[in-house]
Short mmCIF file of C-alpha atoms and ligand atoms in Angstrom, two decimals:
data_model
loop_
_atom_site.label_atom_id
_atom_site.label_comp_id
_atom_site.label_asym_id
_atom_site.label_seq_id
_atom_site.Cartn_x
_atom_site.Cartn_y
_atom_site.Cartn_z
CA UNK A 178 -83.66 75.44 -139.56
CA UNK A 179 -82.52 73.38 -136.56
CA UNK A 180 -80.31 76.31 -135.48
CA UNK A 181 -83.39 78.47 -135.41
CA UNK A 182 -85.23 75.90 -133.30
CA UNK A 183 -82.22 75.68 -131.01
CA UNK A 184 -82.35 79.44 -130.47
CA UNK A 185 -86.03 79.16 -129.57
CA UNK A 186 -85.31 76.34 -127.15
CA UNK A 187 -82.48 78.26 -125.52
CA UNK A 188 -84.22 81.63 -125.26
CA UNK A 189 -84.70 82.49 -121.62
CA UNK A 190 -87.92 83.23 -119.87
CA UNK A 191 -89.05 83.66 -116.29
CA UNK A 192 -92.21 83.22 -114.33
CA UNK A 193 -95.12 85.28 -115.59
CA UNK A 194 -95.10 87.48 -112.52
CA UNK A 195 -91.35 88.08 -112.85
CA UNK A 196 -91.85 88.93 -116.51
CA UNK A 197 -94.42 91.59 -115.65
CA UNK A 198 -91.92 93.04 -113.15
CA UNK A 199 -88.99 92.85 -115.53
CA UNK A 200 -90.72 94.17 -118.64
CA UNK A 201 -92.64 97.36 -117.90
CA UNK A 202 -93.91 97.55 -121.49
CA UNK A 203 -94.99 93.92 -121.50
CA UNK A 204 -98.71 94.59 -121.57
CA UNK A 205 -98.57 97.03 -124.48
CA UNK A 206 -96.11 94.86 -126.43
CA UNK A 207 -98.15 91.72 -126.09
CA UNK A 208 -101.61 93.22 -126.41
CA UNK A 209 -103.12 93.93 -129.81
CA UNK A 210 -106.40 95.56 -130.77
CA UNK A 211 -107.42 94.41 -134.21
CA UNK A 212 -110.82 94.56 -135.90
CA UNK A 213 -112.80 94.94 -132.70
CA UNK A 214 -110.87 92.22 -130.89
CA UNK A 215 -108.37 92.55 -128.03
CA UNK A 216 -105.72 89.83 -128.15
CA UNK A 217 -103.86 89.67 -124.85
CA UNK A 218 -100.80 87.42 -124.96
CA UNK A 219 -99.16 89.05 -121.94
CA UNK A 220 -100.00 86.14 -119.63
CA UNK A 221 -97.97 83.77 -121.80
CA UNK A 222 -94.24 83.24 -121.29
CA UNK A 223 -93.39 85.00 -124.56
CA UNK A 224 -90.53 87.45 -123.98
CA UNK A 225 -88.88 89.90 -126.34
CA UNK A 226 -86.08 87.36 -126.79
CA UNK A 227 -88.50 84.51 -127.51
CA UNK A 228 -90.46 86.58 -130.02
CA UNK A 229 -87.18 87.44 -131.79
CA UNK A 230 -86.08 83.80 -131.78
CA UNK A 231 -89.44 82.70 -133.17
CA UNK A 232 -89.33 85.48 -135.77
CA UNK A 233 -85.96 84.12 -136.89
CA UNK A 234 -87.45 80.63 -137.01
CA UNK A 235 -90.38 81.97 -139.05
CA UNK A 236 -87.92 83.53 -141.46
CA UNK A 237 -85.89 80.33 -141.69
CA UNK A 238 -89.10 78.43 -142.38
CA UNK A 239 -90.07 80.89 -145.12
CA UNK A 240 -93.22 82.25 -143.48
CA UNK A 241 -93.38 85.39 -145.62
CA UNK A 242 -93.00 83.43 -148.85
CA UNK A 243 -95.49 80.80 -147.67
CA UNK A 244 -98.00 83.53 -146.84
CA UNK A 245 -97.53 85.11 -150.26
CA UNK A 246 -97.97 81.70 -151.85
CA UNK A 247 -101.18 81.18 -149.87
CA UNK A 248 -102.66 84.52 -150.89
CA UNK A 249 -101.58 84.31 -154.51
CA UNK A 250 -103.19 80.95 -155.17
CA UNK A 251 -100.01 78.93 -155.52
CA UNK A 252 -99.99 75.22 -154.74
CA UNK A 253 -99.48 75.19 -150.98
CA UNK A 254 -101.29 71.90 -150.46
CA UNK A 255 -98.51 69.98 -152.15
CA UNK A 256 -99.60 66.46 -151.25
CA UNK A 257 -102.87 67.04 -153.09
CA UNK A 258 -101.39 69.37 -155.70
CA UNK A 259 -103.78 72.23 -154.87
CA UNK A 260 -103.88 75.83 -153.80
CA UNK A 261 -105.72 76.72 -150.57
CA UNK A 262 -107.94 79.58 -151.64
CA UNK A 263 -110.31 80.25 -148.79
CA UNK A 264 -109.09 83.86 -148.58
CA UNK A 265 -110.14 84.44 -152.20
CA UNK A 266 -113.73 83.86 -150.99
CA UNK A 267 -113.41 87.09 -149.02
CA UNK A 268 -111.70 89.00 -151.82
CA UNK A 269 -108.10 88.38 -150.72
CA UNK A 270 -106.39 86.22 -153.29
CA UNK A 271 -105.32 85.83 -156.88
CA UNK A 272 -107.54 88.12 -159.03
CA UNK A 273 -108.91 85.24 -161.12
CA UNK A 274 -109.73 83.22 -157.98
CA UNK A 275 -111.42 86.22 -156.36
CA UNK A 276 -113.46 86.74 -159.51
CA UNK A 277 -114.44 83.09 -159.60
CA UNK A 278 -115.48 83.17 -155.94
CA UNK A 279 -117.53 86.31 -156.57
CA UNK A 280 -119.28 84.50 -159.41
CA UNK A 281 -120.21 81.67 -157.05
CA UNK A 282 -121.42 84.17 -154.45
CA UNK A 283 -123.57 85.92 -157.04
CA UNK A 284 -125.16 82.60 -157.88
CA UNK A 285 -125.75 81.90 -154.19
CA UNK A 286 -127.36 85.28 -153.68
CA UNK A 287 -129.63 84.81 -156.68
CA UNK A 288 -130.84 81.49 -155.28
CA UNK A 289 -131.51 83.06 -151.88
CA UNK A 290 -133.47 85.84 -153.58
CA UNK A 291 -135.47 83.22 -155.47
CA UNK A 292 -136.23 81.33 -152.26
CA UNK A 293 -137.31 84.56 -150.61
CA UNK A 294 -139.47 85.39 -153.62
CA UNK A 295 -141.28 82.06 -153.10
CA UNK A 296 -139.72 79.96 -155.86
CA UNK A 297 -139.85 76.95 -153.49
CA UNK A 298 -143.23 77.81 -152.02
CA UNK A 299 -143.35 78.61 -148.34
CA UNK A 300 -140.04 77.77 -146.66
CA UNK A 301 -139.82 78.05 -142.89
CA UNK A 302 -137.27 75.36 -142.06
CA UNK A 303 -133.80 74.67 -143.39
CA UNK A 304 -132.39 71.19 -142.89
CA UNK A 305 -128.66 71.31 -143.58
CA UNK A 306 -126.98 67.92 -143.85
CA UNK A 307 -123.19 67.81 -143.99
CA UNK A 308 -120.31 66.77 -141.76
CA UNK A 309 -116.89 68.06 -140.69
CA UNK A 310 -116.07 71.24 -142.56
CA UNK A 311 -119.41 71.06 -144.32
CA UNK A 312 -121.22 71.41 -140.99
CA UNK A 313 -119.06 72.80 -138.19
CA UNK A 314 -118.54 76.29 -139.66
CA UNK A 315 -122.18 76.97 -140.57
CA UNK A 316 -123.36 75.47 -137.29
CA UNK A 317 -120.96 77.61 -135.23
CA UNK A 318 -121.74 80.87 -137.06
CA UNK A 319 -125.52 80.41 -137.11
CA UNK A 320 -125.51 79.43 -133.45
CA UNK A 321 -123.39 82.46 -132.56
CA UNK A 322 -125.27 85.04 -134.61
CA UNK A 323 -128.64 83.55 -135.28
CA UNK A 324 -130.32 83.63 -131.92
CA UNK A 325 -132.37 86.76 -132.64
CA UNK A 326 -133.16 85.93 -136.21
CA UNK A 327 -136.48 84.49 -137.15
CA UNK A 328 -135.83 84.25 -140.85
CA UNK A 329 -135.63 80.45 -141.02
CA UNK A 330 -135.44 77.77 -138.37
CA UNK A 331 -132.20 76.00 -139.29
CA UNK A 332 -130.90 72.63 -138.15
CA UNK A 333 -127.46 71.32 -139.01
CA UNK A 334 -127.35 67.53 -138.95
CA UNK A 335 -124.02 65.77 -139.28
CA UNK A 336 -123.89 62.48 -137.40
CA UNK A 337 -124.88 59.30 -139.18
CA UNK A 338 -126.69 58.33 -135.98
CA UNK A 339 -130.34 58.50 -137.06
CA UNK A 340 -131.21 59.95 -133.66
CA UNK A 341 -129.60 63.23 -134.74
CA UNK A 342 -131.73 63.55 -137.86
CA UNK A 343 -134.85 62.41 -136.06
CA UNK A 344 -134.38 65.04 -133.37
CA UNK A 345 -133.95 67.79 -135.97
CA UNK A 346 -136.93 66.88 -138.11
CA UNK A 347 -139.20 66.36 -135.13
CA UNK A 348 -139.74 70.12 -135.00
CA UNK A 349 -139.91 70.60 -138.78
CA UNK A 350 -142.79 70.38 -141.22
CA UNK A 351 -141.61 68.54 -144.37
CA UNK A 352 -143.86 70.71 -146.52
CA UNK A 353 -142.05 73.90 -145.50
CA UNK A 354 -138.53 72.48 -145.32
CA UNK A 355 -135.65 73.16 -147.66
CA UNK A 356 -133.08 70.34 -147.76
CA UNK A 357 -129.51 71.58 -148.07
CA UNK A 358 -126.96 68.89 -148.87
CA UNK A 359 -123.45 70.16 -148.17
CA UNK A 360 -120.52 68.05 -149.22
CA UNK A 361 -117.39 69.15 -151.01
CA UNK A 362 -116.91 65.70 -152.52
CA UNK A 363 -120.60 64.72 -152.56
CA UNK A 364 -119.54 61.20 -151.62
CA UNK A 365 -119.35 61.36 -147.82
CA UNK A 366 -121.34 58.39 -146.61
CA UNK A 367 -122.89 60.01 -143.52
CA UNK A 368 -124.16 62.98 -145.51
CA UNK A 369 -125.53 60.87 -148.34
CA UNK A 370 -127.42 58.62 -145.92
CA UNK A 371 -128.83 61.57 -144.01
CA UNK A 372 -129.90 63.13 -147.31
CA UNK A 373 -131.67 59.91 -148.38
CA UNK A 374 -133.51 59.68 -145.06
CA UNK A 375 -134.51 63.34 -145.23
CA UNK A 376 -135.88 62.83 -148.75
CA UNK A 377 -137.89 59.84 -147.59
CA UNK A 378 -139.25 61.88 -144.68
CA UNK A 379 -140.32 64.60 -147.12
CA UNK A 380 -141.91 62.11 -149.47
CA UNK A 381 -143.78 60.43 -146.63
CA UNK A 382 -144.78 63.87 -145.40
CA UNK A 383 -146.61 64.59 -148.64
CA UNK A 384 -144.01 66.63 -150.53
CA UNK A 385 -144.77 65.89 -154.18
CA UNK A 386 -141.23 66.45 -155.49
CA UNK A 387 -138.69 66.16 -152.65
CA UNK A 388 -135.74 66.35 -155.06
CA UNK A 389 -137.07 69.73 -156.14
CA UNK A 390 -136.51 70.95 -152.57
CA UNK A 391 -132.79 70.19 -152.51
CA UNK A 392 -130.05 72.77 -152.67
CA UNK A 393 -126.61 71.18 -153.09
CA UNK A 394 -123.40 72.87 -151.93
CA UNK A 395 -120.42 71.16 -153.47
CA UNK A 396 -117.15 71.31 -155.35
CA UNK A 397 -118.28 68.24 -157.30
CA UNK A 398 -121.41 69.48 -159.11
CA UNK A 399 -121.43 66.49 -161.48
CA UNK A 400 -121.92 64.17 -158.48
CA UNK A 401 -124.84 66.28 -157.26
CA UNK A 402 -126.42 66.01 -160.72
CA UNK A 403 -125.95 62.21 -160.60
CA UNK A 404 -127.67 62.23 -157.20
CA UNK A 405 -130.67 63.86 -158.84
CA UNK A 406 -130.26 67.55 -158.01
CA UNK A 407 -131.26 69.97 -160.71
CA UNK A 408 -128.31 71.98 -162.01
CA UNK A 409 -130.04 75.27 -161.14
CA UNK A 410 -130.04 74.35 -157.46
CA UNK A 411 -126.40 73.38 -157.23
CA UNK A 412 -124.13 75.99 -155.65
CA UNK A 413 -120.58 75.08 -156.60
CA UNK A 414 -117.36 76.20 -155.03
CA UNK A 415 -113.75 75.76 -155.93
CA UNK A 416 -111.87 72.52 -155.32
CA UNK A 417 -109.07 74.64 -153.88
CA UNK A 418 -111.20 75.66 -150.87
CA UNK A 419 -110.52 73.11 -148.13
CA UNK A 420 -113.48 71.63 -146.25
CA UNK A 421 -112.55 73.07 -142.85
CA UNK A 422 -111.89 76.47 -144.45
CA UNK A 423 -115.08 76.53 -146.48
CA UNK A 424 -117.72 78.47 -144.54
CA UNK A 425 -116.92 81.55 -146.68
CA UNK A 426 -117.84 79.70 -149.87
CA UNK A 427 -121.16 78.21 -150.99
CA UNK A 428 -120.94 76.09 -147.84
CA UNK A 429 -121.97 79.32 -146.09
CA UNK A 430 -125.34 79.24 -147.89
CA UNK A 431 -127.31 78.39 -144.70
CA UNK A 432 -125.53 81.25 -142.92
CA UNK A 433 -126.58 83.73 -145.60
CA UNK A 434 -130.07 82.27 -145.60
CA UNK A 435 -130.47 82.32 -141.83
CA UNK A 436 -128.86 85.72 -141.18
CA UNK A 437 -129.42 87.58 -144.43
CA UNK A 438 -127.04 88.51 -147.22
CA UNK A 439 -125.74 91.65 -145.55
CA UNK A 440 -124.66 89.69 -142.48
CA UNK A 441 -122.86 87.17 -144.69
CA UNK A 442 -121.06 89.97 -146.50
CA UNK A 443 -120.03 91.50 -143.18
CA UNK A 444 -118.71 88.13 -142.05
CA UNK A 445 -116.56 87.99 -145.20
CA UNK A 446 -115.42 91.58 -144.74
CA UNK A 447 -114.41 90.95 -141.12
CA UNK A 448 -112.34 87.98 -142.26
CA UNK A 449 -110.80 90.07 -145.05
CA UNK A 450 -109.76 92.70 -142.49
CA UNK A 451 -107.96 89.98 -140.51
CA UNK A 452 -106.38 88.73 -143.76
CA UNK A 453 -104.96 92.20 -144.31
CA UNK A 454 -103.64 92.37 -140.76
CA UNK A 455 -102.01 88.95 -141.14
CA UNK A 456 -100.39 89.95 -144.43
CA UNK A 457 -99.12 93.34 -143.38
CA UNK A 458 -98.28 93.40 -139.67
CA UNK A 459 -94.72 92.56 -138.59
CA UNK A 460 -94.42 89.29 -136.62
CA UNK A 461 -94.16 91.00 -133.23
CA UNK A 462 -97.46 92.87 -133.83
CA UNK A 463 -99.26 90.15 -135.77
CA UNK A 464 -102.02 88.38 -133.84
CA UNK A 465 -102.06 85.01 -135.66
CA UNK A 466 -98.26 84.93 -135.72
CA UNK A 467 -97.82 85.72 -132.01
CA UNK A 468 -100.50 83.17 -131.13
CA UNK A 469 -98.68 80.52 -133.14
CA UNK A 470 -95.37 81.44 -131.45
CA UNK A 471 -97.01 80.82 -128.08
CA UNK A 472 -98.56 77.57 -129.35
CA UNK A 473 -95.19 76.28 -130.49
CA UNK A 474 -93.41 77.47 -127.37
CA UNK A 475 -95.70 75.49 -125.10
CA UNK A 476 -95.90 72.42 -127.36
CA UNK A 477 -92.26 72.20 -128.38
CA UNK A 478 -90.28 73.79 -125.58
CA UNK A 479 -92.48 73.10 -122.55
CA UNK A 480 -93.99 69.82 -123.77
CA UNK A 481 -97.65 70.84 -123.42
CA UNK A 482 -99.82 68.30 -125.16
CA UNK A 483 -103.07 70.18 -125.05
CA UNK A 484 -104.50 73.63 -125.41
CA UNK A 485 -107.79 74.44 -123.73
CA UNK A 486 -110.25 76.97 -125.17
CA UNK A 487 -113.09 78.31 -123.06
CA UNK A 488 -115.81 80.46 -124.55
CA UNK A 489 -117.10 82.82 -121.88
CA UNK A 490 -120.21 83.44 -123.92
CA UNK A 491 -123.01 81.04 -124.75
CA UNK A 492 -123.07 82.35 -128.29
CA UNK A 493 -119.58 80.94 -128.82
CA UNK A 494 -120.29 77.57 -127.25
CA UNK A 495 -119.52 75.73 -130.50
CA UNK A 496 -116.12 77.40 -130.87
CA UNK A 497 -114.15 74.55 -129.25
CA UNK A 498 -115.70 71.95 -131.62
CA UNK A 499 -115.05 74.19 -134.59
CA UNK A 500 -111.42 74.68 -133.54
CA UNK A 501 -110.89 70.99 -132.93
CA UNK A 502 -111.35 70.25 -136.61
CA UNK A 503 -109.50 73.35 -137.78
CA UNK A 504 -106.44 72.76 -135.64
CA UNK A 505 -106.23 69.00 -135.26
CA UNK A 506 -107.24 68.03 -138.79
CA UNK A 507 -104.84 70.66 -140.16
CA UNK A 508 -101.77 70.07 -138.03
CA UNK A 509 -102.21 66.62 -136.49
CA UNK A 510 -99.49 65.20 -138.73
CA UNK A 511 -96.18 63.39 -138.29
CA UNK A 512 -94.36 64.19 -141.52
CA UNK A 513 -93.14 67.36 -143.18
CA UNK A 514 -94.15 68.55 -146.64
CA UNK A 515 -91.16 66.56 -147.94
CA UNK A 516 -92.36 63.37 -146.28
CA UNK A 517 -89.68 63.43 -143.55
CA UNK A 518 -90.51 62.81 -139.87
CA UNK A 519 -91.28 66.17 -138.23
CA UNK A 520 -89.21 65.23 -135.18
CA UNK A 521 -91.18 67.38 -132.75
CA UNK A 522 -94.72 67.58 -131.42
CA UNK A 523 -97.21 68.93 -133.97
CA UNK A 524 -100.80 69.98 -133.22
CA UNK A 525 -101.76 70.25 -129.60
CA UNK A 526 -104.91 68.44 -128.65
CA UNK A 527 -107.50 71.20 -128.68
CA UNK A 528 -110.29 70.87 -126.16
CA UNK A 529 -112.42 73.13 -124.08
CA UNK A 530 -115.89 74.19 -123.14
CA UNK A 531 -117.99 77.07 -121.93
CA UNK A 532 -117.35 79.32 -118.95
CA UNK A 533 -118.50 79.51 -116.25
CA UNK A 534 -119.71 75.90 -116.49
CA UNK A 535 -116.20 74.59 -117.06
CA UNK A 536 -114.97 76.25 -113.86
CA UNK A 537 -117.13 73.84 -111.90
CA UNK A 538 -115.95 70.83 -113.84
CA UNK A 539 -112.48 70.85 -115.36
CA UNK A 540 -110.71 73.88 -113.90
CA UNK A 541 -109.52 71.92 -110.86
CA UNK A 542 -106.98 70.22 -113.13
CA UNK A 543 -106.01 73.48 -114.78
CA UNK A 544 -105.23 75.13 -111.43
CA UNK A 545 -103.63 72.25 -109.56
CA UNK A 546 -103.09 69.34 -111.94
CA UNK A 547 -99.72 68.09 -113.17
CA UNK A 548 -100.34 68.84 -116.85
CA UNK A 549 -99.30 72.06 -118.45
CA UNK A 550 -102.33 73.15 -120.44
CA UNK A 551 -102.23 76.69 -121.84
CA UNK A 552 -105.71 78.17 -121.58
CA UNK A 553 -107.46 80.48 -124.00
CA UNK A 554 -110.36 82.61 -122.79
CA UNK A 555 -112.68 84.02 -125.45
CA UNK A 556 -115.28 86.55 -124.32
CA UNK A 557 -117.24 89.56 -125.54
CA UNK A 558 -117.79 92.93 -123.86
CA UNK A 559 -121.40 93.29 -125.05
CA UNK A 560 -123.95 90.81 -123.76
CA UNK A 561 -126.76 89.29 -125.76
CA UNK A 562 -129.51 89.02 -123.20
CA UNK A 563 -131.60 91.70 -121.61
CA UNK A 564 -131.91 90.33 -118.08
CA UNK A 565 -132.06 92.93 -115.37
CA UNK A 566 -129.32 91.50 -113.14
CA UNK A 567 -125.65 91.77 -113.95
CA UNK A 568 -125.13 88.32 -115.49
CA UNK A 569 -122.71 89.58 -118.09
CA UNK A 570 -120.58 91.47 -115.61
CA UNK A 571 -120.38 88.33 -113.48
CA UNK A 572 -119.49 86.26 -116.53
CA UNK A 573 -116.60 88.55 -117.45
CA UNK A 574 -115.43 88.90 -113.86
CA UNK A 575 -115.19 85.13 -113.67
CA UNK A 576 -113.30 84.96 -116.93
CA UNK A 577 -110.73 87.53 -115.86
CA UNK A 578 -110.43 86.00 -112.38
CA UNK A 579 -109.51 82.61 -113.81
CA UNK A 580 -106.66 84.04 -115.88
CA UNK A 581 -105.39 86.03 -112.90
CA UNK A 582 -105.59 83.00 -110.61
CA UNK A 583 -103.79 80.73 -113.06
CA UNK A 584 -100.97 83.23 -113.23
CA UNK A 585 -100.73 84.32 -109.59
CA UNK A 586 -101.33 81.04 -107.80
CA UNK A 587 -101.41 81.04 -104.01
CA UNK A 588 -99.17 79.47 -101.45
CA UNK A 589 -100.56 77.77 -98.37
CA UNK A 590 -99.10 75.70 -95.53
CA UNK A 591 -101.46 73.01 -96.64
CA UNK A 592 -100.18 71.51 -99.94
CA UNK A 593 -103.72 70.51 -100.92
CA UNK A 594 -104.69 74.17 -100.78
CA UNK A 595 -101.66 75.49 -102.66
CA UNK A 596 -101.75 76.74 -106.22
CA UNK A 597 -98.46 76.74 -108.08
CA UNK A 598 -99.45 79.65 -110.34
CA UNK A 599 -97.36 80.63 -113.34
CA UNK A 600 -99.91 78.86 -115.55
CA UNK A 601 -100.25 80.57 -118.92
CA UNK A 602 -103.36 81.91 -120.57
CA UNK A 603 -104.36 84.06 -123.51
CA UNK A 604 -107.44 86.27 -123.46
CA UNK A 605 -109.33 87.18 -126.60
CA UNK A 606 -111.92 89.83 -125.86
CA UNK A 607 -114.35 90.81 -128.61
CA UNK A 608 -116.08 94.21 -128.44
CA UNK A 609 -119.23 92.46 -129.56
CA UNK A 610 -120.30 89.32 -131.35
CA UNK A 611 -121.44 90.55 -134.74
CA UNK A 612 -120.76 89.14 -138.23
CA UNK A 613 -117.67 91.27 -138.91
CA UNK A 614 -116.02 90.55 -135.57
CA UNK A 615 -116.81 86.86 -135.77
CA UNK A 616 -115.42 86.74 -139.32
CA UNK A 617 -112.20 88.33 -138.07
CA UNK A 618 -111.98 85.91 -135.16
CA UNK A 619 -112.38 82.84 -137.38
CA UNK A 620 -109.83 84.16 -139.90
CA UNK A 621 -107.43 84.74 -136.99
CA UNK A 622 -107.73 81.07 -136.07
CA UNK A 623 -107.26 79.97 -139.69
CA UNK A 624 -104.06 81.98 -140.04
CA UNK A 625 -102.75 80.90 -136.66
CA UNK A 626 -103.20 77.30 -137.79
CA UNK A 627 -101.39 78.08 -141.03
CA UNK A 628 -98.44 79.70 -139.21
CA UNK A 629 -98.18 76.68 -136.91
CA UNK A 630 -98.00 74.47 -140.01
CA UNK A 631 -95.27 76.62 -141.55
CA UNK A 632 -93.19 76.66 -138.35
CA UNK A 633 -93.41 72.88 -138.23
CA UNK A 634 -92.79 72.47 -141.95
CA UNK A 635 -95.98 70.47 -142.46
CA UNK A 636 -98.89 70.76 -144.88
CA UNK A 637 -101.93 71.97 -142.92
CA UNK A 638 -104.28 71.47 -145.87
CA UNK A 639 -104.47 67.70 -146.38
CA UNK A 640 -106.12 65.12 -144.08
CA UNK A 641 -105.11 61.64 -145.15
CA UNK A 642 -105.33 60.49 -141.54
CA UNK A 643 -109.10 60.21 -141.79
CA UNK A 644 -109.07 57.81 -144.73
CA UNK A 645 -108.06 54.46 -143.20
CA UNK A 646 -110.99 54.32 -140.80
CA UNK A 647 -113.38 55.13 -143.67
CA UNK A 648 -111.89 52.30 -145.77
CA UNK A 649 -112.21 49.78 -142.96
CA UNK A 650 -115.81 50.84 -142.31
CA UNK A 651 -116.57 50.15 -145.97
CA UNK A 652 -114.92 46.72 -145.74
CA UNK A 653 -116.90 45.85 -142.63
CA UNK A 654 -120.08 46.98 -144.39
CA UNK A 655 -119.26 44.87 -147.43
CA UNK A 656 -118.54 41.79 -145.27
CA UNK A 657 -116.34 38.88 -146.17
CA UNK A 658 -113.04 40.24 -144.89
CA UNK A 659 -111.35 39.09 -141.70
CA UNK A 660 -110.35 41.65 -139.08
CA UNK A 661 -108.57 41.34 -135.76
CA UNK A 662 -110.22 39.11 -133.12
CA UNK A 663 -111.49 42.05 -131.08
CA UNK A 664 -113.15 43.73 -134.06
CA UNK A 665 -114.58 40.41 -135.26
CA UNK A 666 -116.09 39.78 -131.84
CA UNK A 667 -117.67 43.23 -131.73
CA UNK A 668 -119.15 42.77 -135.21
CA UNK A 669 -120.55 39.40 -134.19
CA UNK A 670 -121.99 40.80 -130.98
CA UNK A 671 -123.69 43.73 -132.74
CA UNK A 672 -124.87 42.13 -135.96
CA UNK A 673 -124.92 38.42 -135.20
CA UNK A 674 -122.57 35.73 -136.46
CA UNK A 675 -124.09 35.93 -139.94
CA UNK A 676 -121.89 38.99 -140.64
O1 LIG B 168 -113.31 62.99 -143.27
C1 LIG B 168 -112.81 64.27 -143.16
C2 LIG B 168 -113.40 65.18 -144.18
O2 LIG B 168 -112.85 64.93 -145.42
C3 LIG B 168 -113.21 66.62 -143.77
O3 LIG B 168 -111.97 67.13 -144.11
C4 LIG B 168 -114.35 67.28 -144.45
O4 LIG B 168 -114.60 68.56 -143.94
C5 LIG B 168 -115.44 66.28 -144.17
O5 LIG B 168 -114.81 65.03 -144.28
C6 LIG B 168 -116.63 66.34 -145.07
O6 LIG B 168 -116.28 66.14 -146.40
P1 LIG B 168 -117.28 66.54 -147.57
O7 LIG B 168 -117.51 67.99 -147.51
O8 LIG B 168 -116.59 66.12 -148.83
O9 LIG B 168 -118.55 65.77 -147.36
#
C-alpha cells in the first residue's frame, strides 16, 4: 500500500498550461460525458502517469472488491456492523435489498396517493422536520427542482433554534399542514423538539387531532409508534441506509410529494445510471474515480486543506451545504477501518457558495491568496428563468472565465496586480437541471466520497465524531456536572448561577 502511495507522490506533473501543451489529447482524456453531465477534469494536474499511479493505488486498496461489496450488500460499515445500501433504493444492490426497498417505496407511493385523494383533508403545506441527512437531501432536491411546482408549499426545518420553525410556520395554516417527522433513529433531540412544537402549534391552531396529521420517516418504526404516530402513517426504511445517503429512501417522501411520483422515480433512475457508470467504467474513464484521484492528489500530495464548490445556478445553491455533510461526515476521520492512524490528510474541508455572488466576495483569495484550494464549478446549460436579457449566458461566461483565469494567471510588473495562475479547477456542466440529471449528479458525489474513503482505507459510513458533543449537551441540560471553567462561566452567564 505505501509503495502505491509513494508512486503517486513521485509521479511527475507540470503546470496546467504546460500539460495542455504536452498532452494534445488531454481534453478528451480528462473530459467525460455521462448521463447528461460533462465532467471536465482537464484543468486539474492529473496526468496520464498520475492516473496510472492512482489506479495502482486503487487496486492495492481493493477498490473493485470494495465496490462489489458495497453493491452486493456486504458489511462495508464495519465499525457499526452494517451494509451501506443506498444504491439498493435505486434498484442497484443485492436482490433481496432491492426488493425490500421497492416494498418501502410502494408503501410511500400508496400514502402519497391517499393524501392526494384527501385522506388527510385539504393539505396545502408540508412541514418537514429533520436534521442532517434527514433534511439536507430533501431540502436540496426540492429547492433545485421545486421552483415551478405548486403541488405543496414545503418547508424543511432542521435547526433547534425556534426562530427557524417560527419562520416556516408563519406562512402556513395549521389546518392545511401535514407534519413530516424525518429521523432515522427517531431520537434526535432537535427533531423531536421541533416536532413537539409543531404539534402544539397545530393544536393551538384548531387541529382536532394533530397526531393524525403526522407522517413519520424512520428506520426505527417502533420509536415512532411510541411517539404516538399511527402505524399506517409510518414510512420505514432500512437500517443499512445511512442518514446522509438516505434521500432515495422514505426520507425522500417530501420530494415525491412536492414534485410528484414520476419526478421521484426519475431521480432514482438518474442515480441508478450513475451507479452503473461507476460499476462498469475503467478508472481512467470513471467520473467518481477520477474526481477522487484529483481530491487525493491535492489533499495528500499538494497539501490542500480545502475544496471549494461553487454552484453557478441558483437552483443548486444548497449543493455546498449538502456536500459538506456528505464529504466531511463521511471522510473526516483519523483512523483506518482497522483502527490504525491514517497517517495522511483525510477529508478536505468542503466549502463554497453561489456564483456569481462568490466572485465578489471570496474569489480574491482563490486567485491571489496563499492557500491552494481546488475549485469546483457546477453549472447547467439550460436556464430556469424566462427573462428577456441574457442572464444565463452571462452566468456561464463568468463561470468559464473564472476557471480560465485561475489556470492562466497574469503577470504584471506590479506584484499586487499579478496572478500566479496554475490554480486547479474542475467544471461539472449539466445539460439541464431535471430529476434524472440531478439524481446522477448526487450519486456521482456519493461514489466519489466512497472512493476517497477506500483510497484512504477509512470507513466513510460511520460518524462517531458527532457523539461527544451530543453527550455533553445532555449533561449540561441535566445539570449537576462540572465542566471546564470557560464552559461553566458561559452556562452561568446564559442561564444564571442556579444552573
Ligand atoms: O448527528 C449526526 C447525525 O447522526 C447524522 O449522521 C444524521 O444524518 C443526523 O444526525 C440525523 O439523524 P436522524 O436521522 O437519526 O435524526
